[in-house]
Amino acid sequence: MARRTKTDPIPDDFDEHIVDIDVRDEMRTSYLEYAYSVIYSRALPDARDGLKPVQRRILYTMNEMGVRPDRGHVKSARVVGEVMGRLHPHGDGAIYDALVRMVQPWSLRLPLIDGHGNFGSPDDPPAAMRYSECRMAAAALPMTAGIDEDTVDFKPNYDSREFEPVVLPAAFPNLLVNGASGIAVGMATNLAPHNLVEVVQALRHLIAHPQATLDELMRFIPGPDLPTGGKIVGLDGIRDAYETGRGSFRMRASARIQSVTSRRKGIVVTELPHNVGPERVVERIKVLVQTKKLLGIADVKDLTDRTKGLHLVIEIKNSFHAEAILEQLYRQTPMEESFGVNAVALVDGQPRTLGLQQMLRVYLDHRYEVVGRRSAFRRTKAQERLHLVEGLLTAIVDIDEVIQLIRSSDNVDEARTRLMTVFDLTELQTNYILEMPLRRLTRFSKIELEKEQSELARTIEGLTAILEDDTLLRKVVADELTDVAKQHGTPRRTVLLASAGQQVTAAVPVEIADDPCRVLLSSTGLLARTSVDVSSGEHASRAKHDALTSSATTTARGTVGAVTSSGRLVKLDVLDLPSLPTTAQAPNLQGGAPVSEFLALDPGERVVCLTSLSSDSLGLALGTVAGVVKRVQPEMLSHRDSWDVIRLDAGDEVVGGTELLHADDELVFVTSDGQLLHFAASGVRPQGRSGGGVAGVRLAPGATVVFFGSLDPAADNVVVTVAGSSDALPGTEAGTVKVTAFSQYPGKGRGTGGVRCHRFLKGEDRLITAYGGGTPATAAASSGSPVDLPTQAGRRDGSGTPAAQPIAAITGPLRM
């Protein structure tokens, strides 16, 4: 047949198939298919593992390639090419962008990929993928753990030649921990990162109390924990987001005012809002200064480096008030930004807006399924192995007959048939025996096989119990979550503030009377002052949503001293501290400001107590981790802006400090091995600034001091001790707590070992924290939320009862 050309006429018998389609129907169908593809295959994360498809494919591919934390880095282009060739139907640009975000510590609270090379900054893009290298981060291993044990379903890839997981096993709640952002068609998602330890605490509480309310869960998860730290101002929007899945909150930079030169003050910014870089802030400040919308700024220096981290210095002209400039910076620059929460994720293949309770429950249901399927898989494997071991044991008992039977057979099929008939073996057992090496035919092999048989039986029994008992299944999930939190959990970085605190809107400070006031320090490291007469009223002993660990009486225009763990005393101007409103109720310390805004602390250094600088004081008592006690002379409390008040040995640090108020005050030590010692403060001779203290409590090898304080022996006092395991990550294990009357503990001489104050249960080997002082004692979690304490126990050396949640601090009434 001759070939037709495009100029040849169409023959009469040509069969045309032209279908008339309404253009509106075609556009509607095509658009819906496109929208469906964007929503389900690109933009929205799955509520179970918190990953978009491209992120899931990257982690799965790296796991299959063996690019794990214990291996060397590989070129990013190799990973991108493997993902694009095998699983992802889109271009390499989208894959590399997703990979980069999983590397950046300022984007994710818990990065899933360990990068080597230039992966950008909050202001700059990364290098090309041919110039960077990557491997799985340690936190990515729990995301893929057990994926080869039939824990999740698989589906065909884009060309149906390979299979990819529908979801990852996800041993930690990645959706909440790392957040998510994406824009689909007609919908979008935006979730803030959270603290892993806090989320695990909430999950464990939900496992134990499936009907837990939102308020109960928010005791564990008070708010987001952003990778870049900073502050969140205003908590109402957070509750709205947790309740409905939609809300907003304000992120604020962490800044402090200090002298940057001998004649000029400045604003030092150390933390910025999430997804805000220093160059963006500097550029905005320059524009405002050039347009005369912001006055009083002399210079802006970006001193950020890998050693100091973020360090932005804004110099203020001498004729301007630094506090007023800082408030203008918050209002007019990215130093304060809003974060809109829109918690949209895929649940059973459908996009849904989820509150906090729904997100936690969806994740727990996923983990229950994963652990159940994994247990069934492992039981099947153990049963198959036990079946073979039993066949081997049968053969070894009559091994001579087995060998003779095999040798007398003409071929393998005949030997197999005769073995199955004579020894009543299955075909699987028979094939395994025929393939068995001769070295297994020893007496020692029989002992090994019998040991393996008993171990397999116990394994099968344990796995069967998990599959048949929901309570045991939940315990396994809770324990695995705790293990992940121990390995990968970190302390909270973002400070939560109920309000912005004191607002300065004028260029001249408002005149404040020099009235008596009290400076307060909370367990979460917030400082504030109150003009209320705290010598009367309920708030002399407690605070809303936080625990008061220390206070000092002074005046509004006076100064107080902050004693740090490194033995320094630093002066604080009271006027610079945010003022809490006068109220008849307990003060809300969430209106305070972090210590870091007023003091430049070294890494690991913390404020342990406050003290007045009055010459009428009886002095300051300090206790160290190594059991040393020192009384500081009153005249040494007013020296210069910062000075050492105790000489510390290498490795030692101040664990507690207290201002002595009465001549008959008692000093109390509690040690990590459960010993308590108290003695009269008058038995410690005051020393000067260079003194290193004297022996306070004698410590057993390996023990340290966990609490030091003072009390009035004539008052009603209690001792609270919290025990746990030294292997547990702080904040992940609730431990056991005991409250005992202080009168149960006899006094001993200074320098002795004291008496036992807590008997450890199985799994406990140390005291996590303790308290000795007035009643009522109050406890708080690391977030500042209150924790209920049990009633007083009779025995001073008894064991504790399980705590409701991990306890970070215990305090009592403020001493007046």
Short mmCIF file of C-alpha atoms in Angstrom, two decimals, residues 129-406:
data_model
loop_
_atom_site.label_atom_id
_atom_site.label_comp_id
_atom_site.label_asym_id
_atom_site.label_seq_id
_atom_site.Cartn_x
_atom_site.Cartn_y
_atom_site.Cartn_z
CA MET A 129 22.88 19.84 44.56
CA ARG A 130 26.12 18.88 42.83
CA TYR A 131 28.04 20.85 45.49
CA SER A 132 26.35 19.51 48.63
CA GLU A 133 26.24 16.14 50.36
CA CYS A 134 23.72 14.49 52.65
CA ARG A 135 22.78 11.43 54.65
CA MET A 136 19.93 10.49 56.96
CA ALA A 137 19.95 12.23 60.33
CA ALA A 138 19.63 10.18 63.50
CA ALA A 139 16.04 11.41 63.89
CA ALA A 140 15.12 9.94 60.50
CA LEU A 141 15.82 6.37 61.61
CA PRO A 142 12.69 6.17 63.82
CA MET A 143 10.64 7.43 60.86
CA THR A 144 11.59 4.39 58.74
CA ALA A 145 12.18 1.81 61.52
CA GLY A 146 10.33 -1.43 60.83
CA ILE A 147 9.32 -0.55 57.27
CA ASP A 148 10.56 -3.97 56.10
CA GLU A 149 8.38 -5.77 58.66
CA ASP A 150 5.01 -5.31 56.94
CA THR A 151 4.15 -2.32 59.12
CA VAL A 152 2.73 -0.14 56.33
CA ASP A 153 1.06 -0.64 52.95
CA PHE A 154 2.86 -0.14 49.65
CA LYS A 155 1.50 1.11 46.31
CA PRO A 156 2.85 1.11 42.74
CA ASN A 157 5.02 4.04 41.72
CA TYR A 158 4.21 6.37 38.83
CA ASP A 159 5.05 3.77 36.13
CA SER A 160 3.94 0.70 38.15
CA ARG A 161 7.41 -0.84 37.94
CA GLU A 162 8.26 -0.45 41.61
CA PHE A 163 6.47 -0.01 44.90
CA GLU A 164 6.64 2.82 47.42
CA PRO A 165 5.20 3.13 50.94
CA VAL A 166 1.83 4.82 51.37
CA VAL A 167 3.01 6.14 54.74
CA LEU A 168 6.12 5.68 56.91
CA PRO A 169 5.98 3.91 60.30
CA ALA A 170 6.91 7.23 62.00
CA ALA A 171 7.97 6.38 65.57
CA PHE A 172 7.48 10.03 66.59
CA PRO A 173 4.69 12.52 65.67
CA ASN A 174 6.50 14.38 62.91
CA LEU A 175 3.47 16.50 61.94
CA LEU A 176 3.47 18.27 65.29
CA VAL A 177 7.21 18.19 65.98
CA ASN A 178 8.35 19.64 62.65
CA GLY A 179 5.18 21.33 61.47
CA ALA A 180 4.26 21.65 57.80
CA SER A 181 3.46 24.23 55.16
CA GLY A 182 2.00 23.91 51.69
CA ILE A 183 -0.36 25.52 49.23
CA ALA A 184 -2.75 23.27 47.34
CA VAL A 185 -5.71 24.20 45.14
CA GLY A 186 -8.46 25.83 47.15
CA MET A 187 -6.75 24.98 50.46
CA ALA A 188 -3.45 25.39 52.29
CA THR A 189 -1.73 24.08 55.39
CA ASN A 190 0.51 25.80 57.93
CA LEU A 191 1.51 24.12 61.20
CA ALA A 192 4.08 25.36 63.70
CA PRO A 193 6.81 23.06 65.09
CA HIS A 194 6.56 21.77 68.68
CA ASN A 195 8.85 20.29 71.30
CA LEU A 196 9.29 16.53 70.97
CA VAL A 197 9.45 15.88 74.72
CA GLU A 198 6.24 17.85 75.37
CA VAL A 199 4.38 16.11 72.55
CA VAL A 200 5.47 12.68 73.81
CA GLN A 201 4.28 13.59 77.32
CA ALA A 202 0.87 14.52 75.89
CA LEU A 203 0.71 11.28 73.88
CA ARG A 204 1.54 9.19 76.93
CA HIS A 205 -1.18 11.00 78.89
CA LEU A 206 -3.65 10.38 76.05
CA ILE A 207 -2.71 6.69 75.96
CA ALA A 208 -3.41 6.41 79.69
CA HIS A 209 -6.50 8.66 79.54
CA PRO A 210 -8.16 8.28 76.10
CA GLN A 211 -10.88 10.80 77.03
CA ALA A 212 -8.41 13.54 78.01
CA THR A 213 -9.66 17.08 77.39
CA LEU A 214 -7.88 19.82 75.50
CA ASP A 215 -7.03 21.62 78.74
CA GLU A 216 -5.36 18.49 80.08
CA LEU A 217 -3.30 18.07 76.91
CA MET A 218 -2.28 21.73 76.95
CA ARG A 219 -0.71 21.19 80.35
CA PHE A 220 1.86 19.15 78.45
CA ILE A 221 1.86 21.14 75.17
CA PRO A 222 1.39 24.78 76.20
CA GLY A 223 2.35 26.08 72.76
CA PRO A 224 4.67 25.74 69.76
CA ASP A 225 8.44 25.49 70.17
CA LEU A 226 10.02 27.21 67.19
CA PRO A 227 13.42 26.10 65.82
CA THR A 228 14.84 29.61 66.10
CA GLY A 229 13.63 30.15 69.66
CA GLY A 230 12.31 33.65 70.28
CA LYS A 231 9.08 34.42 72.09
CA ILE A 232 5.41 33.84 71.42
CA VAL A 233 3.30 36.74 72.70
CA GLY A 234 -0.38 36.10 73.41
CA LEU A 235 -1.67 32.59 74.01
CA ASP A 236 -5.36 32.95 73.10
CA GLY A 237 -4.66 32.29 69.43
CA ILE A 238 -2.76 29.12 70.33
CA ARG A 239 -5.76 27.71 72.16
CA ASP A 240 -8.00 28.57 69.21
CA ALA A 241 -5.62 26.71 66.90
CA TYR A 242 -5.51 23.67 69.19
CA GLU A 243 -9.29 23.61 69.50
CA THR A 244 -10.41 24.32 65.92
CA GLY A 245 -7.30 23.86 63.80
CA ARG A 246 -7.25 27.56 62.91
CA GLY A 247 -5.70 30.44 64.83
CA SER A 248 -2.78 32.83 64.92
CA PHE A 249 -0.13 34.03 67.33
CA ARG A 250 2.64 36.61 67.33
CA MET A 251 6.30 35.63 67.21
CA ARG A 252 8.74 38.09 68.72
CA ALA A 253 12.51 38.30 68.62
CA SER A 254 14.55 37.87 71.80
CA ALA A 255 16.41 41.10 72.47
CA ARG A 256 18.10 42.74 75.41
CA ILE A 257 19.28 46.29 76.03
CA GLN A 258 22.89 46.65 77.12
CA SER A 259 25.90 48.92 76.80
CA VAL A 260 27.55 48.19 73.45
CA THR A 261 30.23 50.88 73.84
CA SER A 262 31.51 52.90 76.77
CA ARG A 263 29.11 55.74 75.95
CA ARG A 264 26.27 54.18 74.03
CA LYS A 265 23.53 51.64 74.67
CA GLY A 266 22.23 49.24 72.11
CA ILE A 267 19.72 46.47 71.40
CA VAL A 268 21.27 43.02 71.03
CA VAL A 269 19.06 40.55 69.15
CA THR A 270 19.91 36.88 69.73
CA GLU A 271 16.80 35.12 68.38
CA LEU A 272 14.43 36.03 65.54
CA PRO A 273 10.94 34.81 64.64
CA HIS A 274 10.54 31.60 62.66
CA ASN A 275 11.59 31.96 58.99
CA VAL A 276 12.98 35.48 59.52
CA GLY A 277 16.65 36.11 58.74
CA PRO A 278 18.91 38.91 60.03
CA GLU A 279 19.47 40.41 56.58
CA ARG A 280 15.76 40.93 56.18
CA VAL A 281 15.63 42.79 59.51
CA VAL A 282 18.70 44.91 58.69
CA GLU A 283 17.31 45.85 55.31
CA ARG A 284 13.98 46.89 56.79
CA ILE A 285 15.68 49.00 59.46
CA LYS A 286 17.76 50.78 56.81
CA VAL A 287 14.63 51.60 54.80
CA LEU A 288 12.86 52.97 57.87
CA VAL A 289 15.86 55.09 58.85
CA GLN A 290 16.28 56.47 55.31
CA THR A 291 12.59 57.40 55.08
CA LYS A 292 12.70 59.06 58.54
CA LYS A 293 10.07 56.64 59.88
CA LEU A 294 12.43 55.37 62.57
CA LEU A 295 14.63 57.75 64.53
CA GLY A 296 17.33 57.19 67.11
CA ILE A 297 19.34 54.39 65.46
CA ALA A 298 23.04 55.11 65.00
CA ASP A 299 24.21 51.86 63.43
CA VAL A 300 23.22 48.25 62.76
CA LYS A 301 25.81 45.46 62.85
CA ASP A 302 25.24 41.82 61.98
CA LEU A 303 27.84 39.92 64.03
CA THR A 304 26.29 36.50 63.44
CA ASP A 305 28.76 33.63 63.17
CA ARG A 306 28.95 29.91 63.83
CA THR A 307 30.36 30.43 67.33
CA LYS A 308 27.99 33.04 68.74
CA GLY A 309 25.01 32.20 66.57
CA LEU A 310 22.63 35.03 65.76
CA HIS A 311 24.03 38.32 67.10
CA LEU A 312 22.48 41.49 65.72
CA VAL A 313 23.59 44.75 67.40
CA ILE A 314 21.48 47.90 66.95
CA GLU A 315 23.21 50.96 68.39
CA ILE A 316 20.96 53.68 69.86
CA LYS A 317 21.76 57.38 69.83
CA ASN A 318 22.36 58.85 73.28
CA SER A 319 19.36 61.20 73.16
CA PHE A 320 16.84 58.39 72.60
CA HIS A 321 15.25 55.89 74.92
CA ALA A 322 16.25 52.31 74.00
CA GLU A 323 13.00 50.74 75.28
CA ALA A 324 10.92 53.02 73.03
CA ILE A 325 13.10 52.18 70.01
CA LEU A 326 12.73 48.46 70.71
CA GLU A 327 8.93 48.75 70.75
CA GLN A 328 9.02 50.58 67.41
CA LEU A 329 11.23 47.83 65.98
CA TYR A 330 8.70 45.24 67.07
CA ARG A 331 5.90 47.17 65.36
CA GLN A 332 7.65 48.15 62.13
CA THR A 333 10.13 45.38 61.34
CA PRO A 334 10.06 41.57 61.02
CA MET A 335 11.32 41.36 64.62
CA GLU A 336 7.66 40.61 65.35
CA GLU A 337 5.65 38.51 62.92
CA SER A 338 2.32 36.71 62.95
CA PHE A 339 2.01 32.97 62.39
CA GLY A 340 -1.33 31.79 61.06
CA VAL A 341 -2.14 28.19 61.93
CA ASN A 342 -4.20 26.25 59.39
CA ALA A 343 -3.91 22.61 60.45
CA VAL A 344 -5.01 20.84 57.27
CA ALA A 345 -3.72 17.30 56.70
CA LEU A 346 -4.80 14.10 54.97
CA VAL A 347 -6.78 11.65 57.09
CA ASP A 348 -7.87 8.42 55.36
CA GLY A 349 -7.09 10.12 52.05
CA GLN A 350 -9.29 13.14 52.77
CA PRO A 351 -8.09 16.66 53.63
CA ARG A 352 -9.32 17.62 57.11
CA THR A 353 -8.77 20.53 59.49
CA LEU A 354 -7.50 19.02 62.75
CA GLY A 355 -7.32 20.26 66.31
CA LEU A 356 -4.66 19.11 68.73
CA GLN A 357 -6.71 16.20 70.07
CA GLN A 358 -7.52 14.92 66.58
CA MET A 359 -3.87 15.10 65.45
CA LEU A 360 -2.69 13.16 68.49
CA ARG A 361 -5.42 10.52 68.14
CA VAL A 362 -4.80 10.00 64.41
CA TYR A 363 -1.11 9.50 65.14
CA LEU A 364 -1.74 7.07 68.00
CA ASP A 365 -4.13 5.01 65.85
CA HIS A 366 -1.37 4.80 63.25
CA ARG A 367 1.19 3.63 65.81
CA TYR A 368 -1.21 1.05 67.22
CA GLU A 369 -1.58 -0.38 63.71
CA VAL A 370 2.16 -0.26 63.03
CA VAL A 371 3.10 -2.01 66.28
CA GLY A 372 0.32 -4.58 65.79
CA ARG A 373 1.39 -5.43 62.23
CA ARG A 374 5.04 -5.52 63.28
CA SER A 375 4.26 -7.88 66.15
CA ALA A 376 2.29 -10.17 63.84
CA PHE A 377 5.15 -10.18 61.33
CA ARG A 378 7.75 -10.96 63.98
CA ARG A 379 5.58 -13.69 65.47
CA THR A 380 5.19 -15.32 62.07
CA LYS A 381 8.95 -15.22 61.51
CA ALA A 382 9.58 -16.65 64.98
CA GLN A 383 7.03 -19.42 64.39
CA GLU A 384 8.65 -20.32 61.08
CA ARG A 385 12.08 -20.46 62.69
CA LEU A 386 10.75 -22.49 65.63
CA HIS A 387 9.28 -24.96 63.17
CA LEU A 388 12.70 -25.47 61.58
CA VAL A 389 14.50 -25.70 64.93
CA GLU A 390 12.09 -28.37 66.12
CA GLY A 391 12.81 -30.35 62.94
CA LEU A 392 16.55 -30.05 63.51
CA LEU A 393 16.21 -31.23 67.09
CA THR A 394 14.25 -34.25 65.89
CA ALA A 395 16.96 -35.09 63.39
CA ILE A 396 19.86 -34.60 65.82
CA VAL A 397 18.34 -37.05 68.34
CA ASP A 398 18.63 -39.87 65.74
CA ILE A 399 21.35 -38.34 63.62
CA ASP A 400 23.00 -41.68 62.78
CA GLU A 401 19.73 -43.01 61.40
CA VAL A 402 19.18 -39.78 59.44
CA ILE A 403 22.63 -40.04 57.85
CA GLN A 404 22.15 -43.70 57.02
CA LEU A 405 18.73 -43.00 55.50
CA ILE A 406 20.12 -40.20 53.32
#
